[in-house]
mmCIF file of C-alpha atoms in Angstrom:
data_model
loop_
_atom_site.group_PDB
_atom_site.id
_atom_site.type_symbol
_atom_site.label_atom_id
_atom_site.label_comp_id
_atom_site.label_asym_id
_atom_site.label_seq_id
_atom_site.Cartn_x
_atom_site.Cartn_y
_atom_site.Cartn_z
ATOM 1 C CA MET A 1 4.584 -5.053 -1.286
ATOM 2 C CA THR A 2 6.760 -2.083 -1.031
ATOM 3 C CA GLU A 3 6.391 1.198 0.830
ATOM 4 C CA THR A 4 4.984 4.136 -1.125
ATOM 5 C CA THR A 5 4.575 7.947 -0.600
ATOM 6 C CA PRO A 6 0.707 8.734 -0.656
ATOM 7 C CA ARG A 7 -0.484 11.706 -2.258
ATOM 8 C CA VAL A 8 -3.038 12.747 0.306
ATOM 9 C CA HIS A 9 -4.412 16.126 1.395
ATOM 10 C CA GLN A 10 -2.525 17.430 4.372
ATOM 11 C CA GLU A 11 -5.655 18.251 5.953
ATOM 12 C CA ILE A 12 -6.614 14.759 5.968
ATOM 13 C CA LEU A 13 -3.360 13.493 7.216
ATOM 14 C CA ALA A 14 -3.750 15.806 10.068
ATOM 15 C CA TYR A 15 -7.352 15.035 10.826
ATOM 16 C CA TYR A 16 -6.277 11.025 11.146
ATOM 17 C CA ALA A 17 -3.044 11.860 13.041
ATOM 18 C CA ARG A 18 -5.016 13.026 15.952
ATOM 19 C CA GLY A 19 -5.606 9.040 16.528
ATOM 20 C CA GLY A 20 -9.282 9.181 16.938
ATOM 21 C CA GLU A 21 -10.465 6.702 14.404
ATOM 22 C CA ASP A 22 -9.114 3.566 16.364
ATOM 23 C CA ALA A 23 -11.339 4.543 19.393
ATOM 24 C CA ARG A 24 -14.368 5.439 16.942
ATOM 25 C CA LEU A 25 -14.559 1.937 15.648
ATOM 26 C CA ARG A 26 -13.643 -0.265 18.503
ATOM 27 C CA PRO A 27 -16.642 -2.041 19.920
ATOM 28 C CA GLY A 28 -16.140 -0.030 23.278
ATOM 29 C CA GLY A 29 -16.022 3.296 21.444
ATOM 30 C CA ALA A 30 -18.753 5.878 20.079
ATOM 31 C CA THR A 31 -22.311 4.763 19.821
ATOM 32 C CA ALA A 32 -22.350 5.459 15.916
ATOM 33 C CA GLY A 33 -18.943 3.850 15.683
ATOM 34 C CA ARG A 34 -19.627 0.604 17.330
ATOM 35 C CA LEU A 35 -23.034 0.249 15.247
ATOM 36 C CA GLU A 36 -20.759 0.820 12.008
ATOM 37 C CA PHE A 37 -18.135 -1.871 13.217
ATOM 38 C CA TRP A 38 -20.825 -4.527 13.778
ATOM 39 C CA ARG A 39 -22.827 -4.069 10.940
ATOM 40 C CA THR A 40 -19.698 -3.702 8.584
ATOM 41 C CA GLN A 41 -18.436 -6.841 10.385
ATOM 42 C CA GLU A 42 -21.316 -9.093 9.548
ATOM 43 C CA VAL A 43 -21.979 -7.853 5.785
ATOM 44 C CA LEU A 44 -18.241 -8.721 5.270
ATOM 45 C CA ARG A 45 -18.759 -12.064 6.714
ATOM 46 C CA ARG A 46 -21.472 -12.924 3.953
ATOM 47 C CA LEU A 47 -19.578 -11.572 1.182
ATOM 48 C CA LEU A 48 -15.832 -12.795 1.524
ATOM 49 C CA PRO A 49 -14.718 -15.920 0.469
ATOM 50 C CA GLY A 50 -13.813 -18.337 3.294
ATOM 51 C CA PRO A 51 -10.881 -18.340 5.122
ATOM 52 C CA PRO A 52 -7.890 -18.871 4.753
ATOM 53 C CA ALA A 53 -8.216 -16.395 1.909
ATOM 54 C CA ARG A 54 -5.780 -13.703 1.270
ATOM 55 C CA VAL A 55 -7.309 -10.183 2.052
ATOM 56 C CA LEU A 56 -5.953 -6.765 0.835
ATOM 57 C CA ASP A 57 -7.390 -4.227 3.119
ATOM 58 C CA VAL A 58 -6.862 -0.675 1.403
ATOM 59 C CA GLY A 59 -7.287 2.088 3.527
ATOM 60 C CA GLY A 60 -7.405 -0.116 6.598
ATOM 61 C CA GLY A 61 -6.710 2.268 9.036
ATOM 62 C CA SER A 62 -5.345 1.125 12.467
ATOM 63 C CA GLY A 63 -6.683 -2.361 11.651
ATOM 64 C CA VAL A 64 -9.954 -2.653 13.022
ATOM 65 C CA HIS A 65 -11.292 -4.831 10.719
ATOM 66 C CA ALA A 66 -8.142 -6.382 9.782
ATOM 67 C CA GLU A 67 -8.027 -7.895 13.513
ATOM 68 C CA TRP A 68 -11.055 -9.729 13.474
ATOM 69 C CA LEU A 69 -10.429 -11.098 9.771
ATOM 70 C CA VAL A 70 -7.021 -12.478 11.030
ATOM 71 C CA ALA A 71 -8.708 -13.874 13.962
ATOM 72 C CA ASP A 72 -11.148 -15.560 11.561
ATOM 73 C CA GLY A 73 -8.330 -17.212 9.651
ATOM 74 C CA TYR A 74 -7.741 -14.965 6.903
ATOM 75 C CA THR A 75 -4.051 -13.618 5.551
ATOM 76 C CA VAL A 76 -4.540 -9.903 5.852
ATOM 77 C CA ASP A 77 -2.304 -7.172 4.251
ATOM 78 C CA LEU A 78 -3.087 -3.545 4.841
ATOM 79 C CA VAL A 79 -2.218 -0.478 3.341
ATOM 80 C CA ASP A 80 -2.744 3.022 4.597
ATOM 81 C CA PRO A 81 -1.505 6.478 3.583
ATOM 82 C CA VAL A 82 -1.516 7.358 7.563
ATOM 83 C CA PRO A 83 1.732 6.570 9.310
ATOM 84 C CA LEU A 84 0.189 6.423 12.650
ATOM 85 C CA HIS A 85 -2.523 3.958 11.496
ATOM 86 C CA VAL A 86 0.365 1.775 9.882
ATOM 87 C CA ARG A 87 1.928 1.819 13.145
ATOM 88 C CA GLN A 88 -0.833 0.832 14.858
ATOM 89 C CA ALA A 89 -2.028 -2.134 12.443
ATOM 90 C CA ALA A 90 1.253 -3.301 12.368
ATOM 91 C CA ARG A 91 1.230 -4.064 16.063
ATOM 92 C CA ILE A 92 -1.742 -6.544 15.288
ATOM 93 C CA PRO A 93 -0.504 -10.363 15.092
ATOM 94 C CA GLY A 94 -0.923 -11.777 11.560
ATOM 95 C CA VAL A 95 -1.527 -8.481 10.286
ATOM 96 C CA THR A 96 1.353 -7.114 7.612
ATOM 97 C CA ALA A 97 1.007 -3.282 7.145
ATOM 98 C CA HIS A 98 2.341 -0.328 4.810
ATOM 99 C CA THR A 99 1.796 2.977 3.805
ATOM 100 C CA GLY A 100 0.499 3.496 0.391
ATOM 101 C CA ASP A 101 -1.606 4.975 -1.973
ATOM 102 C CA ALA A 102 -5.021 3.450 -3.123
ATOM 103 C CA ARG A 103 -4.674 4.820 -6.414
ATOM 104 C CA GLU A 104 -1.139 3.488 -7.016
ATOM 105 C CA LEU A 105 -0.949 -0.109 -5.369
ATOM 106 C CA SER A 106 2.548 -1.750 -5.466
ATOM 107 C CA VAL A 107 1.049 -5.034 -5.656
ATOM 108 C CA PRO A 108 1.366 -7.502 -8.774
ATOM 109 C CA ASP A 109 -1.892 -8.292 -10.579
ATOM 110 C CA ASP A 110 -4.307 -11.147 -9.392
ATOM 111 C CA THR A 111 -2.848 -11.308 -5.936
ATOM 112 C CA TYR A 112 -5.440 -10.932 -3.659
ATOM 113 C CA ASP A 113 -8.712 -13.244 -3.227
ATOM 114 C CA ALA A 114 -10.448 -10.156 -2.093
ATOM 115 C CA VAL A 115 -10.203 -6.268 -1.562
ATOM 116 C CA LEU A 116 -11.641 -3.962 0.804
ATOM 117 C CA LEU A 117 -11.748 -0.108 0.186
ATOM 118 C CA LEU A 118 -13.457 0.772 3.592
ATOM 119 C CA GLY A 119 -11.993 4.463 3.612
ATOM 120 C CA PRO A 120 -10.166 5.409 0.080
ATOM 121 C CA LEU A 121 -13.141 6.574 -1.687
ATOM 122 C CA TYR A 122 -14.233 9.014 1.204
ATOM 123 C CA HIS A 123 -11.488 11.323 0.568
ATOM 124 C CA LEU A 124 -11.322 11.466 -3.064
ATOM 125 C CA PRO A 125 -13.620 14.632 -4.366
ATOM 126 C CA GLU A 126 -12.706 13.912 -7.656
ATOM 127 C CA ARG A 127 -14.502 10.879 -9.859
ATOM 128 C CA PRO A 128 -11.338 10.014 -11.891
ATOM 129 C CA ASP A 129 -9.271 9.560 -8.294
ATOM 130 C CA ARG A 130 -12.352 7.312 -7.195
ATOM 131 C CA THR A 131 -12.380 5.261 -10.112
ATOM 132 C CA ARG A 132 -8.686 4.478 -10.316
ATOM 133 C CA VAL A 133 -8.808 3.365 -6.801
ATOM 134 C CA LEU A 134 -11.617 0.763 -8.013
ATOM 135 C CA ALA A 135 -9.630 -0.013 -11.227
ATOM 136 C CA GLU A 136 -6.340 -0.742 -8.962
ATOM 137 C CA ALA A 137 -8.868 -2.943 -6.715
ATOM 138 C CA HIS A 138 -10.002 -4.865 -9.910
ATOM 139 C CA ARG A 139 -6.074 -5.344 -11.104
ATOM 140 C CA VAL A 140 -4.993 -6.951 -7.913
ATOM 141 C CA VAL A 141 -7.890 -9.068 -7.200
ATOM 142 C CA ARG A 142 -8.152 -12.534 -8.815
ATOM 143 C CA PRO A 143 -10.977 -13.055 -11.545
ATOM 144 C CA GLY A 144 -13.966 -13.720 -10.008
ATOM 145 C CA GLY A 145 -12.736 -11.948 -6.508
ATOM 146 C CA PRO A 146 -15.068 -9.812 -4.837
ATOM 147 C CA VAL A 147 -14.321 -5.971 -4.067
ATOM 148 C CA VAL A 148 -16.321 -4.255 -1.204
ATOM 149 C CA ALA A 149 -15.812 -0.678 -0.705
ATOM 150 C CA ALA A 150 -17.557 1.746 1.867
ATOM 151 C CA THR A 151 -18.617 5.242 0.992
ATOM 152 C CA ILE A 152 -20.423 7.958 2.952
ATOM 153 C CA ASN A 153 -24.105 8.785 1.875
ATOM 154 C CA ARG A 154 -24.734 12.186 0.439
ATOM 155 C CA TYR A 155 -27.367 12.976 3.184
ATOM 156 C CA ALA A 156 -25.119 11.799 6.300
ATOM 157 C CA GLN A 157 -24.060 15.009 7.540
ATOM 158 C CA LEU A 158 -27.495 16.515 7.446
ATOM 159 C CA HIS A 159 -29.110 13.726 9.322
ATOM 160 C CA ASP A 160 -26.264 13.648 11.570
ATOM 161 C CA LEU A 161 -26.238 17.371 12.513
ATOM 162 C CA LEU A 162 -30.269 17.341 12.740
ATOM 163 C CA HIS A 163 -30.244 14.535 15.163
ATOM 164 C CA LYS A 164 -27.419 16.422 17.108
ATOM 165 C CA GLU A 165 -29.400 19.787 16.771
ATOM 166 C CA SER A 166 -26.204 21.452 15.322
ATOM 167 C CA TYR A 167 -28.006 21.998 12.145
ATOM 168 C CA PHE A 168 -30.166 24.899 13.646
ATOM 169 C CA THR A 169 -26.448 26.833 13.833
ATOM 170 C CA PRO A 170 -26.642 29.022 10.636
ATOM 171 C CA GLY A 171 -22.688 28.478 9.725
ATOM 172 C CA HIS A 172 -23.013 24.864 10.465
ATOM 173 C CA ARG A 173 -26.421 24.544 8.377
ATOM 174 C CA GLU A 174 -24.858 26.748 5.521
ATOM 175 C CA ARG A 175 -22.043 24.580 4.955
ATOM 176 C CA THR A 176 -23.666 21.273 5.327
ATOM 177 C CA ASP A 177 -26.492 22.378 2.656
ATOM 178 C CA ALA A 178 -23.797 23.173 0.182
ATOM 179 C CA VAL A 179 -22.554 19.719 0.466
ATOM 180 C CA LEU A 180 -25.877 18.445 -0.795
ATOM 181 C CA VAL A 181 -25.177 20.029 -3.926
ATOM 182 C CA ASP A 182 -22.413 17.723 -5.406
ATOM 183 C CA GLY A 183 -21.111 15.769 -2.388
ATOM 184 C CA ARG A 184 -18.082 17.791 -2.025
ATOM 185 C CA HIS A 185 -17.059 18.499 1.537
ATOM 186 C CA PRO A 186 -14.197 20.714 1.819
ATOM 187 C CA PHE A 187 -11.907 21.384 5.131
ATOM 188 C CA HIS A 188 -13.104 23.898 7.533
ATOM 189 C CA ASP A 189 -10.911 24.660 10.619
ATOM 190 C CA ASP A 190 -13.974 24.680 13.060
ATOM 191 C CA GLY A 191 -15.537 21.683 10.834
ATOM 192 C CA PHE A 192 -16.611 18.093 11.850
ATOM 193 C CA PHE A 193 -14.851 16.433 9.377
ATOM 194 C CA THR A 194 -11.877 16.785 6.767
ATOM 195 C CA VAL A 195 -11.977 16.824 2.595
ATOM 196 C CA ALA A 196 -14.226 14.198 1.560
ATOM 197 C CA HIS A 197 -16.771 13.375 -0.763
ATOM 198 C CA PHE A 198 -20.324 12.124 0.102
ATOM 199 C CA ALA A 199 -21.838 9.945 -2.573
ATOM 200 C CA GLN A 200 -25.107 8.983 -3.876
ATOM 201 C CA PRO A 201 -25.779 5.221 -4.221
ATOM 202 C CA ASP A 202 -26.300 5.263 -7.716
ATOM 203 C CA GLU A 203 -23.042 7.355 -8.238
ATOM 204 C CA VAL A 204 -21.094 4.622 -6.650
ATOM 205 C CA ARG A 205 -22.700 1.802 -8.632
ATOM 206 C CA GLY A 206 -21.676 3.711 -12.187
ATOM 207 C CA GLU A 207 -18.007 3.989 -10.776
ATOM 208 C CA PHE A 208 -17.692 0.216 -10.105
ATOM 209 C CA THR A 209 -19.173 -0.303 -13.670
ATOM 210 C CA GLU A 210 -16.594 2.385 -15.335
ATOM 211 C CA ALA A 211 -13.754 0.328 -13.155
ATOM 212 C CA ARG A 212 -14.900 -2.912 -14.814
ATOM 213 C CA LEU A 213 -16.355 -4.571 -11.644
ATOM 214 C CA THR A 214 -19.765 -6.136 -11.738
ATOM 215 C CA VAL A 215 -21.959 -4.728 -8.706
ATOM 216 C CA GLU A 216 -23.730 -7.503 -6.995
ATOM 217 C CA GLY A 217 -25.115 -5.387 -4.116
ATOM 218 C CA GLN A 218 -25.418 -2.332 -1.829
ATOM 219 C CA TYR A 219 -25.981 -2.613 1.687
ATOM 220 C CA GLY A 220 -26.956 0.364 4.087
ATOM 221 C CA VAL A 221 -24.852 -0.015 7.003
ATOM 222 C CA GLU A 222 -26.800 1.638 9.809
ATOM 223 C CA GLY A 223 -29.844 1.956 8.208
ATOM 224 C CA VAL A 224 -32.100 4.572 10.281
ATOM 225 C CA ALA A 225 -30.781 2.876 13.565
ATOM 226 C CA TRP A 226 -27.820 5.375 14.142
ATOM 227 C CA LEU A 227 -30.685 8.240 14.261
ATOM 228 C CA LEU A 228 -32.832 6.706 16.674
ATOM 229 C CA GLY A 229 -32.984 7.867 20.501
ATOM 230 C CA GLY A 230 -31.807 5.332 22.681
ATOM 231 C CA VAL A 231 -29.369 3.499 20.480
ATOM 232 C CA GLU A 232 -26.794 3.638 23.023
ATOM 233 C CA ASP A 233 -28.615 1.562 25.592
ATOM 234 C CA TRP A 234 -29.552 -0.919 22.884
ATOM 235 C CA LEU A 235 -26.005 -1.488 21.966
ATOM 236 C CA ASP A 236 -25.087 -1.982 25.599
ATOM 237 C CA ASP A 237 -27.538 -4.676 25.770
ATOM 238 C CA PRO A 238 -26.382 -7.703 23.932
ATOM 239 C CA GLU A 239 -29.961 -9.329 23.261
ATOM 240 C CA ARG A 240 -31.086 -5.862 22.324
ATOM 241 C CA ARG A 241 -28.184 -4.987 20.130
ATOM 242 C CA GLU A 242 -28.656 -8.497 18.173
ATOM 243 C CA THR A 243 -32.127 -7.452 17.674
ATOM 244 C CA LEU A 244 -30.924 -3.973 16.368
ATOM 245 C CA LEU A 245 -28.870 -5.817 13.975
ATOM 246 C CA ALA A 246 -31.345 -7.920 12.559
ATOM 247 C CA ALA A 247 -33.760 -4.996 12.258
ATOM 248 C CA CYS A 248 -30.842 -3.159 10.308
ATOM 249 C CA ARG A 249 -30.500 -6.419 8.028
ATOM 250 C CA HIS A 250 -34.468 -6.274 7.086
ATOM 251 C CA ILE A 251 -33.779 -2.750 5.298
ATOM 252 C CA GLU A 252 -29.909 -3.058 4.229
ATOM 253 C CA SER A 253 -30.731 -3.055 0.641
ATOM 254 C CA GLU A 254 -34.059 -1.497 0.323
ATOM 255 C CA PRO A 255 -33.386 0.893 -2.602
ATOM 256 C CA THR A 256 -35.559 3.457 -1.100
ATOM 257 C CA LEU A 257 -33.621 3.217 2.036
ATOM 258 C CA LEU A 258 -30.142 3.102 1.239
ATOM 259 C CA GLY A 259 -29.357 6.999 1.451
ATOM 260 C CA VAL A 260 -30.683 7.234 5.099
ATOM 261 C CA SER A 261 -27.890 5.025 6.526
ATOM 262 C CA GLY A 262 -24.623 6.797 7.264
ATOM 263 C CA HIS A 263 -22.436 4.642 5.384
ATOM 264 C CA LEU A 264 -23.122 2.307 2.268
ATOM 265 C CA LEU A 265 -21.025 -0.629 1.300
ATOM 266 C CA THR A 266 -21.143 -1.531 -2.478
ATOM 267 C CA ALA A 267 -20.125 -5.177 -3.437
ATOM 268 C CA GLY A 268 -18.665 -5.750 -7.130
ATOM 269 C CA ARG A 269 -16.867 -8.700 -8.380
ATOM 270 C CA ARG A 270 -14.004 -9.061 -11.018
ATOM 271 C CA PRO A 271 -15.463 -11.042 -13.751
ATOM 272 C CA LEU A 272 -13.966 -14.559 -14.741
#
């Protein structure tokens, strides 16, 4: 794999250059991030082939997930467009990290046993770009191999701002309501996030199919739990945390509740 120069909005690069993503997803970080981390980890452990399978972590950030994958015995190559993330991930023993663009992977065909897209689809407002990312994953994964992608749900910001009571601020409410129309989240100087696309579950399934990936399941990551009071205390208590994770598993693939979760994992497979 060689280094490539990614074509990414400068606002996105500036947002992640702050360095907050690593701390957000670490087990000791923010409440919502911890729940997202643990739930993503347990779903992936069910979906991935066993170690020592070779995994390509596209948009893998600072290597938060690559780190435990290597500890589990996987071989992990990571690609990310943010130089800071690549430097952070490269410090993790066993992780190979390069800068690159998810739409143009400098990887030969049929190279990996599994491909993870746990970030790239967040920041591509145009559907052709998203399907191109999925098509690249289809190209580099071996026949029969899984591709797992994370997306932000269409109503995530609405739910989050209601939970934090920020939705009552007229400016925040107006911007949030605009995202509900088509999922496009533009950059705002005083905004909560950067350029992004908030997707509907069925929309993601359609993009997988367009990229010739067979969809095998969708999993609400945080379910309704991320919006409940008391979650921080529950996550700090190991016994309650496991009970909370079990509750999330009960509803993770319930079609009527997929859109309530902040994040969604869609699992597909390259046909044999």
